[in-house]
Structure formats: structure tokens, C-alpha cells
mmCIF file with all atom_site columns, C-alpha atoms in Angstrom:
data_model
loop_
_atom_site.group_PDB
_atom_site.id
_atom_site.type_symbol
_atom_site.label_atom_id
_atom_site.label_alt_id
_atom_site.label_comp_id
_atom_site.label_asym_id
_atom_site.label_entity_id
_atom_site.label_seq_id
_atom_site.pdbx_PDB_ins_code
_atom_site.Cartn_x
_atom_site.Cartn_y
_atom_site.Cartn_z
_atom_site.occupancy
_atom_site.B_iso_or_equiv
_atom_site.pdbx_formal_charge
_atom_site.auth_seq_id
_atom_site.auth_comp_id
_atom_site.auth_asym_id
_atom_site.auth_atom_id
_atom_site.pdbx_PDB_model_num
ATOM 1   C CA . UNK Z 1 1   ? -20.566 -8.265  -155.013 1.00 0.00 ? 227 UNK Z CA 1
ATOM 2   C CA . UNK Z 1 2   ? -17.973 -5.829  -157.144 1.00 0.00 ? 228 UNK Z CA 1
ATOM 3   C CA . UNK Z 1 3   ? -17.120 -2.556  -155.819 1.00 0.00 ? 229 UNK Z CA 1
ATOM 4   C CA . UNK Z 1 4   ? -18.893 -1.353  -158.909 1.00 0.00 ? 230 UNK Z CA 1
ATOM 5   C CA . UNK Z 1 5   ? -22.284 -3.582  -158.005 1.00 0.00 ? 231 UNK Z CA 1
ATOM 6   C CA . UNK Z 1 6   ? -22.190 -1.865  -154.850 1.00 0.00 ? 232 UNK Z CA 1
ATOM 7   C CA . UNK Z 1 7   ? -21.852 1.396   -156.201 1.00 0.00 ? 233 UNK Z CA 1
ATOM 8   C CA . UNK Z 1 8   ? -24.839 1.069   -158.291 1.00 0.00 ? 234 UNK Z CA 1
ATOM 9   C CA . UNK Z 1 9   ? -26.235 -0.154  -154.893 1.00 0.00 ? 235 UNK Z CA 1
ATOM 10  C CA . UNK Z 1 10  ? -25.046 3.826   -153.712 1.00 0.00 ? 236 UNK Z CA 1
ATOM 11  C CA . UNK Z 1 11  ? -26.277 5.324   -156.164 1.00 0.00 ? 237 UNK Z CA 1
ATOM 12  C CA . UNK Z 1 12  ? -30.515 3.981   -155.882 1.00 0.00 ? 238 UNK Z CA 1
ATOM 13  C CA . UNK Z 1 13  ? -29.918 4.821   -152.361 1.00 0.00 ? 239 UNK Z CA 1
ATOM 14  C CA . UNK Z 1 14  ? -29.152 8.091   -153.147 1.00 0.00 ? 240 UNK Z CA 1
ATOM 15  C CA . UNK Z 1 15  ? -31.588 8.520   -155.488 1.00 0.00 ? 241 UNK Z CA 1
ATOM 16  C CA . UNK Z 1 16  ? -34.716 7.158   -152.983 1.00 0.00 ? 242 UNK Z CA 1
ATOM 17  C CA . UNK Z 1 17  ? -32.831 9.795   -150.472 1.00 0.00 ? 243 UNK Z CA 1
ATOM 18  C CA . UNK Z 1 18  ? -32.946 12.594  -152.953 1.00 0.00 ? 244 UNK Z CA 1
ATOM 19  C CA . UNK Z 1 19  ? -36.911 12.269  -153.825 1.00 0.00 ? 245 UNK Z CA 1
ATOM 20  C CA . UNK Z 1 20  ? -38.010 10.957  -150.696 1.00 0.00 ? 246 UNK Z CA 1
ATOM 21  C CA . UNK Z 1 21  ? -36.298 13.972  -149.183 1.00 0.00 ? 247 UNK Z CA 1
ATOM 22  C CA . UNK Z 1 22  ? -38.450 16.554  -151.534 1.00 0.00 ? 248 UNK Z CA 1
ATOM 23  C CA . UNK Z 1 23  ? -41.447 14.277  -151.452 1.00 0.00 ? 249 UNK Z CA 1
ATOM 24  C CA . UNK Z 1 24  ? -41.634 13.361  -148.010 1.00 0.00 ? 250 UNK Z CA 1
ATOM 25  C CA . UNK Z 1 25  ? -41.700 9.516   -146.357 1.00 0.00 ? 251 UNK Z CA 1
ATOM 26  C CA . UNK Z 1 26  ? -44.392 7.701   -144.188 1.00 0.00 ? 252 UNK Z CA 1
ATOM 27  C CA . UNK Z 1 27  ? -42.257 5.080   -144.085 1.00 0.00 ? 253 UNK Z CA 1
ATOM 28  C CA . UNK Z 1 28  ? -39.303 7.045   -142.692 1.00 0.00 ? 254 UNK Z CA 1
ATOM 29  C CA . UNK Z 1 29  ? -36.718 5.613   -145.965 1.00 0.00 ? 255 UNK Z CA 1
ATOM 30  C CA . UNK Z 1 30  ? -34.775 8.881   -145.247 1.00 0.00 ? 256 UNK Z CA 1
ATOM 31  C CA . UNK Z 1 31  ? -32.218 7.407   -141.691 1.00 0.00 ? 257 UNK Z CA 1
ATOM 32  C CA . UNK Z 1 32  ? -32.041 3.681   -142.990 1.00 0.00 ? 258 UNK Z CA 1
ATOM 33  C CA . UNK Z 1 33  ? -31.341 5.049   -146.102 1.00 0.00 ? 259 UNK Z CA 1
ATOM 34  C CA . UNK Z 1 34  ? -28.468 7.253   -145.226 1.00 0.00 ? 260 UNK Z CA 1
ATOM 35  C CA . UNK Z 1 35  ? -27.649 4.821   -142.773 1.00 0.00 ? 261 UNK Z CA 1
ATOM 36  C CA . UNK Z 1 36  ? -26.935 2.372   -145.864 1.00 0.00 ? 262 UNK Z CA 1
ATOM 37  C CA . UNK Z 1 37  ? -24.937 4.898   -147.549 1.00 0.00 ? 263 UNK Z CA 1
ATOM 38  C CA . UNK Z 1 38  ? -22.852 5.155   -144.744 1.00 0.00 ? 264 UNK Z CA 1
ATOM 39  C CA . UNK Z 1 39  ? -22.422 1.858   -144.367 1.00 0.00 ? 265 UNK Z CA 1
ATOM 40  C CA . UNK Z 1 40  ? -21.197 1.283   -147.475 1.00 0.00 ? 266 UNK Z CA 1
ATOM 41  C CA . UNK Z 1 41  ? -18.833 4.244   -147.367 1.00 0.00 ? 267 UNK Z CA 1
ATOM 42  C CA . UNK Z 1 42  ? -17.457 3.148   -144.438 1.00 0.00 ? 268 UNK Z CA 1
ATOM 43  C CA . UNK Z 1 43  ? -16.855 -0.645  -145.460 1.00 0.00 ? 269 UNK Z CA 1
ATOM 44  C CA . UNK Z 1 44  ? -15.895 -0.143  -148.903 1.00 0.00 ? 270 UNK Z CA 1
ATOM 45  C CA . UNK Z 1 45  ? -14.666 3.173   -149.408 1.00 0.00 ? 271 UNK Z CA 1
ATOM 46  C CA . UNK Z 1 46  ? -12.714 3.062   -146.035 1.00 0.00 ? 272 UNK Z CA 1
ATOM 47  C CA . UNK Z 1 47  ? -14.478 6.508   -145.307 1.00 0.00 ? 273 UNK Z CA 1
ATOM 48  C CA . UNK Z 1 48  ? -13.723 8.155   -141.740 1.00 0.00 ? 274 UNK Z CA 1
ATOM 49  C CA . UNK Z 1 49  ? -16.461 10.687  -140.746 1.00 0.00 ? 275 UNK Z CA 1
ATOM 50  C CA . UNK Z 1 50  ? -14.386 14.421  -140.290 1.00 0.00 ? 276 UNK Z CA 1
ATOM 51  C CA . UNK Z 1 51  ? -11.461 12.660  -142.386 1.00 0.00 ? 277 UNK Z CA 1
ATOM 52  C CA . UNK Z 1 52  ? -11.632 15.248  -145.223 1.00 0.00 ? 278 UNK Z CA 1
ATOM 53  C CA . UNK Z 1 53  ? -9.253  12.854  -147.359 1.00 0.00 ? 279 UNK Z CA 1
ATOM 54  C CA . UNK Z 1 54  ? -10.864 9.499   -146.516 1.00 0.00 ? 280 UNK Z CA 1
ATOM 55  C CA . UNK Z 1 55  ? -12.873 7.602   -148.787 1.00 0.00 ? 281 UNK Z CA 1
ATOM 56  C CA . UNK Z 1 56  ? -11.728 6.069   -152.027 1.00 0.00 ? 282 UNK Z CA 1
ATOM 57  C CA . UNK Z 1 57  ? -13.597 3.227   -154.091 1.00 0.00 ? 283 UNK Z CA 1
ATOM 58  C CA . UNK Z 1 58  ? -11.606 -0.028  -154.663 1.00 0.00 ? 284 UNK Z CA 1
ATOM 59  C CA . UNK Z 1 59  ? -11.105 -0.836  -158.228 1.00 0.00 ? 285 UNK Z CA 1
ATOM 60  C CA . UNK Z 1 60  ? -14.392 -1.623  -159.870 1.00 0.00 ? 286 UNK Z CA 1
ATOM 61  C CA . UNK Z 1 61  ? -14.279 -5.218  -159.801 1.00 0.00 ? 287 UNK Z CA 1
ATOM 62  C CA . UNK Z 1 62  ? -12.537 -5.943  -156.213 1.00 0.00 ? 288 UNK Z CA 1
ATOM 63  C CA . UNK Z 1 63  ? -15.004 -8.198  -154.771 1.00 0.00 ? 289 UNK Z CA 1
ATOM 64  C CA . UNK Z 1 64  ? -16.388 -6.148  -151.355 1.00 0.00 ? 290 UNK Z CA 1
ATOM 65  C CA . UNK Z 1 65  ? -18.312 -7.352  -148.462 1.00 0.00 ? 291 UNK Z CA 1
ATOM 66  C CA . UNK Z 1 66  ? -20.796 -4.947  -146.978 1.00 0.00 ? 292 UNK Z CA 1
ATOM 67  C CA . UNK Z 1 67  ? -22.609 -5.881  -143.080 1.00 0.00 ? 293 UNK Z CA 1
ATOM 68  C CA . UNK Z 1 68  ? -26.612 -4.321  -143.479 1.00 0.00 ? 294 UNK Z CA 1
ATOM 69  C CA . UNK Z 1 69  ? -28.921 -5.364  -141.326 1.00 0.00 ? 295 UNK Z CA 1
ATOM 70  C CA . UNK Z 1 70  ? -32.039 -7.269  -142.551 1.00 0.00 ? 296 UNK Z CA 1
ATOM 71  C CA . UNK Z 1 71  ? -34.193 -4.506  -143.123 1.00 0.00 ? 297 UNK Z CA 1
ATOM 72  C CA . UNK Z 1 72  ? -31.458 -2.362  -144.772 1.00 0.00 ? 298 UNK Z CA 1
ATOM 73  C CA . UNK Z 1 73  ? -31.175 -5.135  -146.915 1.00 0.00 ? 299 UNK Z CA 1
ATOM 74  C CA . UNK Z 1 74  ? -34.405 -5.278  -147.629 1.00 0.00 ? 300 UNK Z CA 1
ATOM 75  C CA . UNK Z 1 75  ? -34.560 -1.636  -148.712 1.00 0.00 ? 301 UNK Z CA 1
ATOM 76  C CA . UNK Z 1 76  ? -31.609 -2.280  -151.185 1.00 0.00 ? 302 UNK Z CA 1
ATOM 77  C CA . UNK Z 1 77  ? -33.860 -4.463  -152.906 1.00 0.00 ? 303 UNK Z CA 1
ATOM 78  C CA . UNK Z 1 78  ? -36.845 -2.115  -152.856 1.00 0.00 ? 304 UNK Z CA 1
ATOM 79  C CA . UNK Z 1 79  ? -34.517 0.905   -154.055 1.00 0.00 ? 305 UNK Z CA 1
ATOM 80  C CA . UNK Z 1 80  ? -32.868 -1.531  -157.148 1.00 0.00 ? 306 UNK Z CA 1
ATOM 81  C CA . UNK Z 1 81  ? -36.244 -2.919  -158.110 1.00 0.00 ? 307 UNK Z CA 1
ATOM 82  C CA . UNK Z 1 82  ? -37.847 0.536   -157.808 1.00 0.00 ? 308 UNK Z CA 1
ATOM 83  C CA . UNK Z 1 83  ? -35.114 2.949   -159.805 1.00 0.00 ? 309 UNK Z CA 1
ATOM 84  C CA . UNK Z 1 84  ? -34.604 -0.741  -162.004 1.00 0.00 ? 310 UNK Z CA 1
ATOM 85  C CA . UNK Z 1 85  ? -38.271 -0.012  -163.205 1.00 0.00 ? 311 UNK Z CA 1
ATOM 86  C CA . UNK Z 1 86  ? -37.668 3.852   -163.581 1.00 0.00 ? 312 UNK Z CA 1
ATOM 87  C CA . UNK Z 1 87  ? -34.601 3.137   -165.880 1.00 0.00 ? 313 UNK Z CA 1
ATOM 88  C CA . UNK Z 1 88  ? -35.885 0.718   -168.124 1.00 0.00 ? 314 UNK Z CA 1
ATOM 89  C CA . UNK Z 1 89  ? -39.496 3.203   -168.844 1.00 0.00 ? 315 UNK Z CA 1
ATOM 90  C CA . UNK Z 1 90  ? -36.684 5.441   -169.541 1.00 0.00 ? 316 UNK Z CA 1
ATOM 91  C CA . UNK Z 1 91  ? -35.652 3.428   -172.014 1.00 0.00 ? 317 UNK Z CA 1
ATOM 92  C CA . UNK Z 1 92  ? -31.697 2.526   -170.601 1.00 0.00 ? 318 UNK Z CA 1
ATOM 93  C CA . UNK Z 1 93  ? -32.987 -1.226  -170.938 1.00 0.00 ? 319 UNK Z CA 1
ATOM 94  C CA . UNK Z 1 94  ? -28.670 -2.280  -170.386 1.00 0.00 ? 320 UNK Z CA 1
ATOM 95  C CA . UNK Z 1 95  ? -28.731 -0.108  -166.971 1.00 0.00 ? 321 UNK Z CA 1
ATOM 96  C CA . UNK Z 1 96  ? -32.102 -1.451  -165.983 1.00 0.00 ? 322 UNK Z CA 1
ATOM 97  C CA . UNK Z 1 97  ? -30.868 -4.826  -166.703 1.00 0.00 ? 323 UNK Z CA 1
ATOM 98  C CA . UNK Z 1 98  ? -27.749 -4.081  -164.482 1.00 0.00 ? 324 UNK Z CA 1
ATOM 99  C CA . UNK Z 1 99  ? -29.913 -3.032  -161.991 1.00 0.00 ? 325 UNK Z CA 1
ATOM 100 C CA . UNK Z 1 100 ? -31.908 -6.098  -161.747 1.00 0.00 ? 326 UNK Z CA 1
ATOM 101 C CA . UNK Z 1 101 ? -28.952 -8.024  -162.059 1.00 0.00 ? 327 UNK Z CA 1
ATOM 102 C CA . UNK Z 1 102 ? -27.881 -7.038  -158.726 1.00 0.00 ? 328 UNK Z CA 1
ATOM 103 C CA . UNK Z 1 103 ? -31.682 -6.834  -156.708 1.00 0.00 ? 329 UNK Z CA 1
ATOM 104 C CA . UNK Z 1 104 ? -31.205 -10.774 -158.087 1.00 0.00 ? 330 UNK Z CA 1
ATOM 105 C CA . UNK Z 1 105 ? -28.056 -11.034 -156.421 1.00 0.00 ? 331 UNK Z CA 1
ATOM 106 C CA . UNK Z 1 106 ? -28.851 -9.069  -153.220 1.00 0.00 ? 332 UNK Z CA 1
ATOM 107 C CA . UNK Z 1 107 ? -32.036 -11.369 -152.647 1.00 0.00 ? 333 UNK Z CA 1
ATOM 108 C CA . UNK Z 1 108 ? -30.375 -15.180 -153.320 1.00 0.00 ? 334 UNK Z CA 1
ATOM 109 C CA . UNK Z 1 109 ? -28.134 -13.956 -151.026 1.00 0.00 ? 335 UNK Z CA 1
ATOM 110 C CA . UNK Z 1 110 ? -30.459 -13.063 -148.083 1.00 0.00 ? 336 UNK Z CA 1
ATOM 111 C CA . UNK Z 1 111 ? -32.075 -16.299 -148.635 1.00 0.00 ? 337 UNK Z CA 1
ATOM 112 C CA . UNK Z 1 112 ? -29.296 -18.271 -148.178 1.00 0.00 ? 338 UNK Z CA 1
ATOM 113 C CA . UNK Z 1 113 ? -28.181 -15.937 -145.069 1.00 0.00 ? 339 UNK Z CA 1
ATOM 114 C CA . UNK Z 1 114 ? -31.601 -16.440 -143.569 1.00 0.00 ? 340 UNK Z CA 1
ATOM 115 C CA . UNK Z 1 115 ? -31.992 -19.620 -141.688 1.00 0.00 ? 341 UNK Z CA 1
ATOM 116 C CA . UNK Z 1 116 ? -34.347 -22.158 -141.321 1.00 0.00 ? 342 UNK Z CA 1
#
């Protein structure tokens, strides 16, 4: 995916941290979630944790290569089909699109990383 996919990736994230942070969680979305965002920062951005100055985005369409784990993954997907929906009922039917765009990409590629 484009350092600009990903960010979009960031940005759900951040968005299923924010209300599932007010709202509360059964599911406990709050540590993978963070732990995504992390992730992410730390693989793309080159973030260092204490590194005041670390952490700058790639251009938007370097090609990046982010390392989740299966279920991370697999809360990506919820988090872009989820905030996907929100966006187009708010009537941003290009960013919606966008959005689905890249829950489309995220899951063809789990499937071909799965075996069997």
C-alpha cells in the first residue's frame, strides 16, 4: 500500500480509538488499536518512542510495508469498513469510496498471506 493508503489506515484507527475511548469497549479495541497505530508509526513514519523529532511520513505515494498481526489486521478491516459506512451516510461518497478501496486491498491481501 501508499504511505497515503496507510495513513487513511491511521486515521480509522484513530477514530475507533477516539469513540471507543468515550464510549467504552467489550471487546477491548482500545490496546490493539493503539498497538496498530504504533505500529504503523514505527514502520512507516520511522517514529522512536521519547525521540521528540522522530516521525515523518514518506511521500504520499512511496509504497510502505507494515508487519500486523492477524487480528490487527483484521481490525483494520473492521475500522475501514466501519468509518467507510460512516463517511458515505455522511455523504463524502469519494472518501468512502477511498476507504473501501483500501478494506479491499487489506483483505485480498490477507487471503493470499493466509495459507492453505
Amino acid at each position: 500500500m501508499t504511505t497515503e493508503q496507510w495513513r487513511s489506515v491511521d486515521r480509522v484507527v484513530d477514530n475507533e480509538i477516539s469513540v471507543e475511548a468515550e464510549n467504552g469497549d467489550p471487546r477491548q479495541v482500545l490496546g490493539p488499536a493503539i498497538g496498530i497505530r504504533e505500529a504503523g508509526w514505527e514502520q512507516v513514519a520511522d517514529w522512536t518512542r521519547g525521540v521528540a523529532s522522530s516521525g515523518a511520513w514518506p511521500p504520499d505515494d512511496q509504497e510502505v510495508v507494515v508487519e500486523l498481526s492477524g487480528a490487527q489486521w483484521e481490525l483494520v478491516v473492521e475500522c475501514l469498513a466501519r468509518w467507510g459506512a460512516v463517511t458515505s451516510s455522511g455523504g463524502n461518497d469519494i472518501g468512502a469510496a477511498r476507504l473501501r478501496s483500501i478494506r479491499d486491498l487489506v483483505v485480498d491481501q490477507i487471503a493470499v498471506q493466509r495459507p492453505g
